[in-house]
Amino acid sequence: FFSRVFCCCMSDTDAMQAERPDEASSSKTDEDVPAIVHIDLRLLKQPEVIMHIYADKVHHYYASQDWSPEFYVTQACLGFVAVAFGDYLLPELQRQYCVMVLRPAHGHAADRLQVHRKVRRRVTRKRSYTLCVDRDLAGVLRGVAHAQGPRCWVTPEYQALAHALVRDQPTTATNFAFHSVELYDGAALVAGEIGYSIGATYTSLTGFFSHEKVPGTDKLLHDGAGAIQLAALGALLRRQGYALWNLGHPPRGDRMVYKTEMGGCVVPREEFLQLWLSATQSAPVGGRVGCGLGDI
C-alpha cells in the first residue's frame, strides 16, 4: 500500500522527544525500528487501506507533505494524531493511548476526573481564573512556541494550518472543530492548549503554562496554572456531555504522569479505535465547547 520515504527512524528525533516521545527503547538501533511510510489523501479514503493500517502492529508513524485542511481533518477523524517535522506532517496511529472515558461505552465505566488538593487550594485561594475556548488561538500558539523553544513541533507551517482549520471550519467537516483553550488570571493568559473536537470526542495536542517568576525569586508567579487549565477543561468536557477525551501518548517513566494522575487510563489501539469511532459519530449531550466560559 505504501512507499517508504525515510530510511531512518524519525520517531526518535529530538523534535519528537520534546512532546511525544517514542515508545521504543532508546537502546534500539535504526534497523530495529520501522521506517516511516508515506500516506496521502487518496489512500486515506480507501477503506481497505485503513483496515490494513489499523491492523499493522509494526508501523505507527506515517508521513505526508499535504498541508491541506482536508487531509488534516481526514486523518484526525480516522484516529491519527499529526505533528510536524520539517516540511512533513507525521500522522501517528499510536500503539497505546491515554484516554479519559467521560460517558460509559463499550464496557467502560466513566473515568473519574481526579483534581489534586493542591490544585483545588490554588483555585480557592485565588479566584481570578477564567477558562475560555477559542478566544485567542494566536496567543496560545505563541505561548506554546515560546515555552517549548526550537524543538517545538508546532512549526510556522503547523500554525498556519491551525488558523486555516479555524477559518475554513464550516467547509472542512461538519463535526470537526479546531480549538484553542485559554486560562486567564485576570487579563493575563497564563496557560493554554490546542486541540480539536470531533463529534463527542476531544483531543488534546499540546499546551503551555507561564514560566514568569515572582520578581526577585525563583517562584513561579502562576504556579500550577497548567494543572488548573487541564482540570477545568476536563470538568467542562464532562459538563458538556463529551464521551471521550484523547490525551495522546501514555506516561513513560516519570514523563507525562499527570495524565493518569488526573484519571486517564491507558488502552491499546484496538480498544481506542472502538471507543473513538463510536464517539466521533455521536454528539456531545450539552453541545460543543465554546467561547467565554466564565470564572472557574
CSV table of C-alpha atoms in Angstrom, one decimal:
chain,number,residue,atom,x,y,z
A,1,PHE,CA,0.0,0.0,0.0
A,2,PHE,CA,2.8,2.4,0.8
A,3,SER,CA,6.1,3.7,-0.5
A,4,ARG,CA,8.8,4.4,2.1
A,5,VAL,CA,10.1,7.9,2.3
A,6,PHE,CA,12.6,7.7,5.1
A,7,CYS,CA,15.3,5.1,5.8
A,8,CYS,CA,15.9,6.4,9.4
A,9,CYS,CA,13.6,6.4,12.4
A,10,MET,CA,12.4,10.0,12.8
A,11,SER,CA,10.3,9.0,15.8
A,12,ASP,CA,13.5,9.1,17.9
A,13,THR,CA,14.5,12.6,16.8
A,14,ASP,CA,14.9,15.5,19.2
A,15,ALA,CA,11.9,17.2,17.7
A,16,MET,CA,9.5,14.4,18.6
A,17,GLN,CA,11.0,13.8,22.0
A,18,ALA,CA,10.1,17.3,23.1
A,19,GLU,CA,6.4,16.5,23.3
A,20,ARG,CA,5.7,13.0,22.1
A,21,PRO,CA,8.5,10.5,23.0
A,22,ASP,CA,8.6,7.3,21.1
A,23,GLU,CA,7.6,4.2,23.0
A,24,ALA,CA,10.6,2.2,21.6
A,25,SER,CA,13.5,1.6,23.9
A,26,SER,CA,16.4,4.1,23.4
A,27,SER,CA,18.7,1.1,23.0
A,28,LYS,CA,17.1,0.1,19.7
A,29,THR,CA,19.0,0.8,16.5
A,30,ASP,CA,17.6,2.3,13.3
A,31,GLU,CA,17.4,-1.2,11.9
A,32,ASP,CA,15.2,-2.3,14.8
A,33,VAL,CA,12.7,0.5,14.3
A,34,PRO,CA,10.5,0.5,11.2
A,35,ALA,CA,10.8,3.4,8.7
A,36,ILE,CA,8.1,5.9,8.4
A,37,VAL,CA,5.9,5.3,5.4
A,38,HIS,CA,4.1,7.7,3.0
A,39,ILE,CA,0.4,8.3,3.2
A,40,ASP,CA,-1.8,10.7,1.1
A,41,LEU,CA,-5.5,11.7,0.9
A,42,ARG,CA,-6.3,9.2,-1.8
A,43,LEU,CA,-5.1,6.3,0.4
A,44,LEU,CA,-6.9,7.6,3.5
A,45,LYS,CA,-10.2,7.4,1.5
A,46,GLN,CA,-9.7,3.7,0.7
A,47,PRO,CA,-11.4,1.5,3.4
A,48,GLU,CA,-9.1,-1.4,2.7
A,49,VAL,CA,-6.0,0.7,3.2
A,50,ILE,CA,-7.4,2.0,6.5
A,51,MET,CA,-8.2,-1.6,7.7
A,52,HIS,CA,-4.6,-2.5,6.8
A,53,ILE,CA,-3.2,0.4,8.8
A,54,TYR,CA,-5.4,-0.3,11.8
A,55,ALA,CA,-4.2,-3.9,11.8
A,56,ASP,CA,-0.5,-3.1,11.2
A,57,LYS,CA,1.4,-3.6,14.5
A,58,VAL,CA,4.7,-2.7,13.1
A,59,HIS,CA,4.3,0.8,11.7
A,60,HIS,CA,2.7,3.6,13.6
A,61,TYR,CA,4.2,6.8,12.1
A,62,TYR,CA,3.2,7.9,8.6
A,63,ALA,CA,4.3,11.0,6.6
A,64,SER,CA,2.8,13.4,4.2
A,65,GLN,CA,3.5,16.8,2.6
A,66,ASP,CA,-0.2,17.5,2.2
A,67,TRP,CA,-0.9,20.5,4.5
A,68,SER,CA,-4.4,21.0,3.3
A,69,PRO,CA,-7.3,21.2,5.9
A,70,GLU,CA,-9.0,18.3,4.1
A,71,PHE,CA,-6.0,16.0,4.7
A,72,TYR,CA,-5.7,17.0,8.3
A,73,VAL,CA,-9.3,16.6,9.1
A,74,THR,CA,-9.5,13.2,7.3
A,75,GLN,CA,-6.5,11.7,9.2
A,76,ALA,CA,-7.8,13.1,12.5
A,77,CYS,CA,-11.3,11.6,12.0
A,78,LEU,CA,-9.6,8.2,11.5
A,79,GLY,CA,-7.8,8.4,14.8
A,80,PHE,CA,-4.4,9.6,13.8
A,81,VAL,CA,-2.7,12.5,15.6
A,82,ALA,CA,-0.4,14.5,13.4
A,83,VAL,CA,2.6,16.6,14.4
A,84,ALA,CA,5.1,18.5,12.2
A,85,PHE,CA,8.7,17.6,11.3
A,86,GLY,CA,10.3,20.0,8.8
A,87,ASP,CA,8.2,20.0,5.7
A,88,TYR,CA,6.3,16.9,6.7
A,89,LEU,CA,3.2,16.2,8.7
A,90,LEU,CA,3.6,13.0,10.7
A,91,PRO,CA,0.2,11.4,11.4
A,92,GLU,CA,0.6,8.7,14.1
A,93,LEU,CA,-1.7,5.8,14.9
A,94,GLN,CA,-0.4,5.1,18.3
A,95,ARG,CA,0.1,1.6,19.7
A,96,GLN,CA,-1.4,2.8,23.0
A,97,TYR,CA,-3.4,5.8,24.0
A,98,CYS,CA,-4.1,7.6,27.3
A,99,VAL,CA,-7.8,8.5,27.4
A,100,MET,CA,-10.4,9.6,29.8
A,101,VAL,CA,-13.8,7.9,29.2
A,102,LEU,CA,-16.4,10.6,30.1
A,103,ARG,CA,-19.5,8.6,29.3
A,104,PRO,CA,-19.8,4.8,29.8
A,105,ALA,CA,-19.3,3.0,26.5
A,106,HIS,CA,-18.3,-0.5,25.2
A,107,GLY,CA,-18.0,-1.9,28.7
A,108,HIS,CA,-16.0,1.0,30.0
A,109,ALA,CA,-17.3,2.8,33.1
A,110,ALA,CA,-16.8,6.5,33.1
A,111,ASP,CA,-13.4,7.5,34.4
A,112,ARG,CA,-13.3,9.9,37.4
A,113,LEU,CA,-11.6,13.2,36.9
A,114,GLN,CA,-9.1,13.5,39.7
A,115,VAL,CA,-8.3,17.0,40.8
A,116,HIS,CA,-5.3,17.2,43.2
A,117,ARG,CA,-5.9,19.0,46.5
A,118,LYS,CA,-3.1,21.5,45.7
A,119,VAL,CA,-5.0,22.5,42.5
A,120,ARG,CA,-8.2,22.9,44.5
A,121,ARG,CA,-6.5,25.1,47.1
A,122,ARG,CA,-4.9,27.3,44.5
A,123,VAL,CA,-8.2,27.9,42.8
A,124,THR,CA,-10.0,28.5,46.1
A,125,ARG,CA,-7.3,30.9,47.3
A,126,LYS,CA,-7.1,32.9,44.1
A,127,ARG,CA,-10.5,33.4,42.5
A,128,SER,CA,-9.3,35.3,39.4
A,129,TYR,CA,-9.1,32.5,36.9
A,130,THR,CA,-11.2,32.3,33.8
A,131,LEU,CA,-11.3,29.4,31.3
A,132,CYS,CA,-12.2,30.2,27.7
A,133,VAL,CA,-12.3,28.3,24.5
A,134,ASP,CA,-11.5,29.7,21.0
A,135,ARG,CA,-10.7,33.2,22.3
A,136,ASP,CA,-7.0,33.6,21.4
A,137,LEU,CA,-5.6,31.0,19.1
A,138,ALA,CA,-2.7,33.2,18.1
A,139,GLY,CA,-1.8,33.8,21.8
A,140,VAL,CA,-1.9,30.1,22.6
A,141,LEU,CA,0.3,29.3,19.6
A,142,ARG,CA,2.8,32.0,20.7
A,143,GLY,CA,2.8,30.6,24.2
A,144,VAL,CA,3.4,27.0,23.0
A,145,ALA,CA,6.3,28.1,20.7
A,146,HIS,CA,7.9,30.2,23.4
A,147,ALA,CA,7.6,27.6,26.1
A,148,GLN,CA,8.9,24.7,24.0
A,149,GLY,CA,11.6,26.6,22.1
A,150,PRO,CA,13.3,25.4,18.9
A,151,ARG,CA,12.4,21.8,19.5
A,152,CYS,CA,8.6,22.6,19.3
A,153,TRP,CA,6.8,20.6,16.7
A,154,VAL,CA,4.2,23.4,16.3
A,155,THR,CA,6.1,24.9,13.4
A,156,PRO,CA,5.1,28.0,11.5
A,157,GLU,CA,3.6,25.7,8.9
A,158,TYR,CA,1.5,23.9,11.5
A,159,GLN,CA,0.4,27.3,13.0
A,160,ALA,CA,-0.7,28.4,9.5
A,161,LEU,CA,-2.7,25.2,9.2
A,162,ALA,CA,-4.3,25.7,12.6
A,163,HIS,CA,-5.5,29.1,11.5
A,164,ALA,CA,-6.8,27.7,8.2
A,165,LEU,CA,-8.7,24.9,10.1
A,166,VAL,CA,-10.4,27.6,12.2
A,167,ARG,CA,-11.1,29.9,9.2
A,168,ASP,CA,-12.3,27.1,6.9
A,169,GLN,CA,-14.1,25.1,9.6
A,170,PRO,CA,-17.6,25.1,8.1
A,171,THR,CA,-16.3,23.6,4.8
A,172,THR,CA,-13.8,21.0,6.1
A,173,ALA,CA,-16.1,18.7,8.0
A,174,THR,CA,-19.4,19.2,9.8
A,175,ASN,CA,-18.3,17.7,13.1
A,176,PHE,CA,-14.6,18.7,13.3
A,177,ALA,CA,-13.5,21.8,15.0
A,178,PHE,CA,-10.0,23.0,15.9
A,179,HIS,CA,-9.8,24.7,19.3
A,180,SER,CA,-7.6,26.8,21.5
A,181,VAL,CA,-8.2,26.6,25.2
A,182,GLU,CA,-7.1,29.6,27.4
A,183,LEU,CA,-6.7,30.1,31.1
A,184,TYR,CA,-6.6,33.7,32.2
A,185,ASP,CA,-5.5,35.1,35.6
A,186,GLY,CA,-7.3,38.4,35.4
A,187,ALA,CA,-6.3,39.7,31.9
A,188,ALA,CA,-3.1,37.6,31.7
A,189,LEU,CA,-3.0,34.4,29.6
A,190,VAL,CA,-1.2,32.0,31.9
A,191,ALA,CA,-1.9,28.6,30.4
A,192,GLY,CA,-3.5,27.1,27.3
A,193,GLU,CA,-3.5,24.3,24.8
A,194,ILE,CA,-4.6,23.5,21.2
A,195,GLY,CA,-6.7,20.5,20.3
A,196,TYR,CA,-9.8,19.5,18.3
A,197,SER,CA,-13.2,18.1,18.8
A,198,ILE,CA,-14.8,15.5,16.5
A,199,GLY,CA,-18.4,14.5,17.4
A,200,ALA,CA,-18.3,13.7,21.2
A,201,THR,CA,-14.5,13.4,21.4
A,202,TYR,CA,-11.9,16.0,22.3
A,203,THR,CA,-8.2,15.5,21.5
A,204,SER,CA,-5.5,17.5,23.4
A,205,LEU,CA,-2.5,18.2,21.2
A,206,THR,CA,0.0,20.3,23.2
A,207,GLY,CA,0.0,23.2,25.6
A,208,PHE,CA,1.9,25.6,27.7
A,209,PHE,CA,1.9,27.4,31.1
A,210,SER,CA,3.5,30.6,32.1
A,211,HIS,CA,7.1,30.4,33.5
A,212,GLU,CA,7.0,34.0,34.7
A,213,LYS,CA,8.7,34.3,38.1
A,214,VAL,CA,7.7,36.4,41.1
A,215,PRO,CA,10.1,39.4,40.9
A,216,GLY,CA,13.3,38.7,42.9
A,217,THR,CA,12.6,35.0,43.4
A,218,ASP,CA,12.7,31.6,41.6
A,219,LYS,CA,9.0,31.0,42.5
A,220,LEU,CA,6.5,30.8,39.6
A,221,LEU,CA,4.1,33.7,39.6
A,222,HIS,CA,1.3,31.4,38.2
A,223,ASP,CA,2.3,28.2,39.9
A,224,GLY,CA,0.0,25.3,38.9
A,225,ALA,CA,-1.6,27.1,36.0
A,226,GLY,CA,-1.2,24.2,33.7
A,227,ALA,CA,-2.8,21.8,36.1
A,228,ILE,CA,-5.7,24.2,36.7
A,229,GLN,CA,-6.3,24.6,32.9
A,230,LEU,CA,-6.4,20.8,32.4
A,231,ALA,CA,-8.7,20.2,35.4
A,232,ALA,CA,-11.1,23.0,34.3
A,233,LEU,CA,-11.1,21.7,30.8
A,234,GLY,CA,-11.9,18.1,32.0
A,235,ALA,CA,-14.8,19.5,34.1
A,236,LEU,CA,-16.0,21.4,31.1
A,237,LEU,CA,-15.9,18.4,28.7
A,238,ARG,CA,-17.8,16.3,31.2
A,239,ARG,CA,-20.4,19.1,31.8
A,240,GLN,CA,-20.9,19.4,28.0
A,241,GLY,CA,-21.5,15.7,27.7
A,242,TYR,CA,-18.4,14.7,25.8
A,243,ALA,CA,-17.8,10.9,25.6
A,244,LEU,CA,-14.1,10.6,25.2
A,245,TRP,CA,-11.0,12.8,26.0
A,246,ASN,CA,-8.0,11.7,24.0
A,247,LEU,CA,-4.9,12.7,26.0
A,248,GLY,CA,-2.4,11.2,23.5
A,249,HIS,CA,0.6,9.2,24.4
A,250,PRO,CA,0.5,7.4,27.8
A,251,PRO,CA,3.0,8.2,30.5
A,252,ARG,CA,6.5,6.9,30.0
A,253,GLY,CA,8.7,6.6,33.1
A,254,ASP,CA,8.3,9.8,35.1
A,255,ARG,CA,7.2,11.8,32.0
A,256,MET,CA,3.6,12.8,31.5
A,257,VAL,CA,2.4,11.0,34.6
A,258,TYR,CA,-0.1,13.8,35.2
A,259,LYS,CA,-2.3,12.1,32.6
A,260,THR,CA,-3.0,9.0,34.7
A,261,GLU,CA,-2.9,11.0,37.9
A,262,MET,CA,-5.8,13.1,36.8
A,263,GLY,CA,-7.8,9.9,35.9
A,264,GLY,CA,-6.7,8.9,32.4
A,265,CYS,CA,-6.4,5.2,31.6
A,266,VAL,CA,-4.1,3.5,29.1
A,267,VAL,CA,-5.7,1.4,26.3
A,268,PRO,CA,-4.3,-0.5,23.3
A,269,ARG,CA,-5.0,0.7,19.8
A,270,GLU,CA,-7.8,-1.7,19.2
A,271,GLU,CA,-9.7,-0.6,22.3
A,272,PHE,CA,-9.1,3.0,21.5
A,273,LEU,CA,-10.4,2.7,18.0
A,274,GLN,CA,-13.6,1.1,19.2
A,275,LEU,CA,-14.2,3.9,21.6
A,276,TRP,CA,-13.1,6.6,19.1
A,277,LEU,CA,-15.0,5.5,16.1
A,278,SER,CA,-18.2,5.3,18.1
A,279,ALA,CA,-17.8,8.6,19.9
A,280,THR,CA,-16.9,10.6,16.8
A,281,GLN,CA,-20.2,9.6,15.3
A,282,SER,CA,-22.2,10.9,18.3
A,283,ALA,CA,-22.6,14.4,19.6
A,284,PRO,CA,-21.8,16.0,23.0
A,285,VAL,CA,-25.1,16.0,25.0
A,286,GLY,CA,-24.6,19.6,26.2
A,287,GLY,CA,-23.3,21.0,22.9
A,288,ARG,CA,-19.9,21.8,21.6
A,289,VAL,CA,-17.4,23.7,23.7
A,290,GLY,CA,-17.5,27.4,23.0
A,291,CYS,CA,-16.0,30.8,24.0
A,292,GLY,CA,-16.5,32.8,27.1
A,293,LEU,CA,-17.0,30.1,29.7
A,294,GLY,CA,-16.6,32.3,32.7
A,295,ASP,CA,-14.9,32.1,36.1
A,296,ILE,CA,-13.7,28.8,37.4
